[in-house]
């Protein structure tokens, strides 16, 4: 089992997130490395930055979407349980895939919606920006 540590993100249902509450990747790795010597694993397209224990006992990963944005290499999309297509976990805009499917849309219509949604993906989420807009949905509603 490979554990993933995920930084606290502004996708909480009770909206209690604050920058100061985030335990960042550097701190997570430093705390583990105090007890278990580590080395980084080569980066892949996965969102986690991975580390290997030097004794060969395994690996773990940290999803550092707050302190180490990986938006420029992100290849993830989301489909919510109610049929909304999201081009980013932090997107505020959703694309109504369910209605399109239920209306008997053609493959071309579906392709157009998906291509348009992916093309509209932001360059970055801007969590640290003063004009960051929190998504209205919690992580569990988005499918994260």
Short mmCIF file of C-alpha atoms in Angstrom, two decimals:
data_model
loop_
_atom_site.label_atom_id
_atom_site.label_comp_id
_atom_site.label_asym_id
_atom_site.label_seq_id
_atom_site.Cartn_x
_atom_site.Cartn_y
_atom_site.Cartn_z
CA UNK A 1 0.00 0.00 0.00
CA UNK A 2 1.41 3.36 -1.01
CA UNK A 3 0.17 6.18 1.20
CA UNK A 4 -0.74 9.59 -0.22
CA UNK A 5 -0.63 12.69 1.94
CA UNK A 6 -2.86 15.43 0.56
CA UNK A 7 -2.42 19.04 1.57
CA UNK A 8 -5.50 20.64 3.09
CA UNK A 9 -7.25 22.35 0.17
CA UNK A 10 -10.01 24.97 0.05
CA UNK A 11 -12.59 22.34 -0.86
CA UNK A 12 -13.99 21.71 2.60
CA UNK A 13 -17.74 21.63 3.15
CA UNK A 14 -17.58 23.76 6.30
CA UNK A 15 -15.37 26.38 4.61
CA UNK A 16 -12.86 26.35 7.48
CA UNK A 17 -9.82 26.31 5.18
CA UNK A 18 -7.11 28.89 5.71
CA UNK A 19 -3.60 29.19 4.34
CA UNK A 20 -2.20 28.87 7.85
CA UNK A 21 -3.88 25.50 8.38
CA UNK A 22 -1.99 23.89 5.50
CA UNK A 23 0.76 21.44 6.39
CA UNK A 24 2.85 21.75 3.25
CA UNK A 25 4.79 19.18 1.31
CA UNK A 26 8.16 20.34 2.63
CA UNK A 27 7.04 19.94 6.23
CA UNK A 28 5.46 16.54 5.60
CA UNK A 29 8.60 15.23 3.92
CA UNK A 30 10.91 16.76 6.55
CA UNK A 31 8.99 15.16 9.42
CA UNK A 32 9.08 11.73 7.80
CA UNK A 33 12.75 12.11 6.82
CA UNK A 34 13.65 12.80 10.47
CA UNK A 35 12.79 9.19 11.21
CA UNK A 36 13.10 7.44 7.84
CA UNK A 37 15.77 8.54 5.34
CA UNK A 38 14.23 9.28 1.94
CA UNK A 39 15.02 9.96 -1.68
CA UNK A 40 12.73 11.52 -4.29
CA UNK A 41 11.28 9.34 -7.04
CA UNK A 42 11.26 10.63 -10.62
CA UNK A 43 8.18 12.71 -11.38
CA UNK A 44 5.40 11.25 -13.54
CA UNK A 45 2.14 12.78 -14.76
CA UNK A 46 0.47 11.75 -11.49
CA UNK A 47 -0.36 14.61 -9.11
CA UNK A 48 1.71 13.21 -6.25
CA UNK A 49 5.37 13.95 -5.66
CA UNK A 50 6.74 10.58 -4.58
CA UNK A 51 9.49 9.58 -2.17
CA UNK A 52 11.20 6.24 -1.55
CA UNK A 53 12.47 5.01 1.81
CA UNK A 54 16.22 4.38 1.52
CA UNK A 55 15.86 1.04 3.29
CA UNK A 56 13.70 -0.15 0.39
CA UNK A 57 10.59 -0.56 2.57
CA UNK A 58 8.34 1.32 0.16
CA UNK A 59 7.22 4.70 -1.11
CA UNK A 60 4.73 7.42 -0.30
CA UNK A 61 3.46 10.44 -2.15
CA UNK A 62 2.40 13.99 -1.35
CA UNK A 63 -0.26 15.79 -3.37
CA UNK A 64 0.94 19.36 -2.87
CA UNK A 65 -1.67 21.33 -4.76
CA UNK A 66 -1.40 24.31 -2.42
CA UNK A 67 2.36 24.71 -1.88
CA UNK A 68 3.65 23.21 -5.14
CA UNK A 69 1.10 23.77 -7.84
CA UNK A 70 1.33 21.23 -10.66
CA UNK A 71 -1.31 22.84 -12.89
CA UNK A 72 1.06 23.06 -15.84
CA UNK A 73 1.38 19.26 -15.99
CA UNK A 74 -2.09 18.28 -14.75
CA UNK A 75 -3.95 15.88 -17.00
CA UNK A 76 -6.93 15.31 -14.67
CA UNK A 77 -10.59 15.97 -15.33
CA UNK A 78 -13.61 15.26 -13.12
CA UNK A 79 -17.14 14.01 -13.61
CA UNK A 80 -19.42 14.64 -10.64
CA UNK A 81 -22.04 12.15 -9.49
CA UNK A 82 -24.74 14.44 -10.91
CA UNK A 83 -23.18 14.50 -14.38
CA UNK A 84 -21.26 17.78 -14.35
CA UNK A 85 -17.94 17.77 -16.18
CA UNK A 86 -15.16 19.76 -14.50
CA UNK A 87 -11.87 20.60 -16.16
CA UNK A 88 -10.16 21.28 -12.83
CA UNK A 89 -10.70 20.32 -9.22
CA UNK A 90 -10.80 24.05 -8.41
CA UNK A 91 -12.94 25.12 -11.36
CA UNK A 92 -15.97 27.27 -10.64
CA UNK A 93 -17.54 26.51 -14.02
CA UNK A 94 -19.10 23.12 -14.78
CA UNK A 95 -20.25 21.67 -18.08
CA UNK A 96 -23.57 19.80 -18.08
CA UNK A 97 -22.68 16.44 -19.59
CA UNK A 98 -25.67 14.61 -18.12
CA UNK A 99 -28.28 16.75 -19.90
CA UNK A 100 -26.40 16.41 -23.14
CA UNK A 101 -26.26 12.62 -22.83
CA UNK A 102 -29.93 12.36 -21.85
CA UNK A 103 -31.00 14.50 -24.79
CA UNK A 104 -29.55 12.01 -27.25
CA UNK A 105 -26.66 14.22 -28.30
CA UNK A 106 -24.41 13.03 -31.08
CA UNK A 107 -20.81 11.96 -30.60
CA UNK A 108 -19.84 15.21 -32.28
CA UNK A 109 -21.86 17.22 -29.72
CA UNK A 110 -20.21 15.35 -26.85
CA UNK A 111 -16.76 15.80 -28.37
CA UNK A 112 -17.41 19.52 -28.82
CA UNK A 113 -18.44 19.95 -25.18
CA UNK A 114 -15.45 18.01 -23.85
CA UNK A 115 -12.93 19.72 -26.12
CA UNK A 116 -14.34 23.13 -25.25
CA UNK A 117 -14.24 22.36 -21.54
CA UNK A 118 -10.65 21.16 -21.65
CA UNK A 119 -9.62 24.16 -23.77
CA UNK A 120 -11.18 26.44 -21.13
CA UNK A 121 -8.98 24.98 -18.39
CA UNK A 122 -7.17 27.69 -16.46
CA UNK A 123 -3.38 27.95 -16.45
CA UNK A 124 -3.45 27.64 -12.64
CA UNK A 125 -5.85 27.54 -9.70
CA UNK A 126 -4.55 30.68 -7.96
CA UNK A 127 -5.20 29.47 -4.41
CA UNK A 128 -2.68 31.97 -3.03
CA UNK A 129 -4.14 34.87 -5.02
CA UNK A 130 -6.36 37.43 -3.30
CA UNK A 131 -8.96 37.00 -6.04
CA UNK A 132 -9.15 33.19 -5.71
CA UNK A 133 -12.75 31.98 -5.89
CA UNK A 134 -13.54 28.86 -3.92
CA UNK A 135 -15.58 26.24 -5.72
CA UNK A 136 -19.11 25.92 -4.33
CA UNK A 137 -18.76 22.16 -4.01
CA UNK A 138 -16.78 20.22 -1.44
CA UNK A 139 -14.14 17.69 -2.47
CA UNK A 140 -16.53 14.78 -1.90
CA UNK A 141 -19.15 16.35 -4.18
CA UNK A 142 -16.60 16.97 -6.92
CA UNK A 143 -15.25 13.44 -6.92
CA UNK A 144 -11.87 13.89 -5.29
#
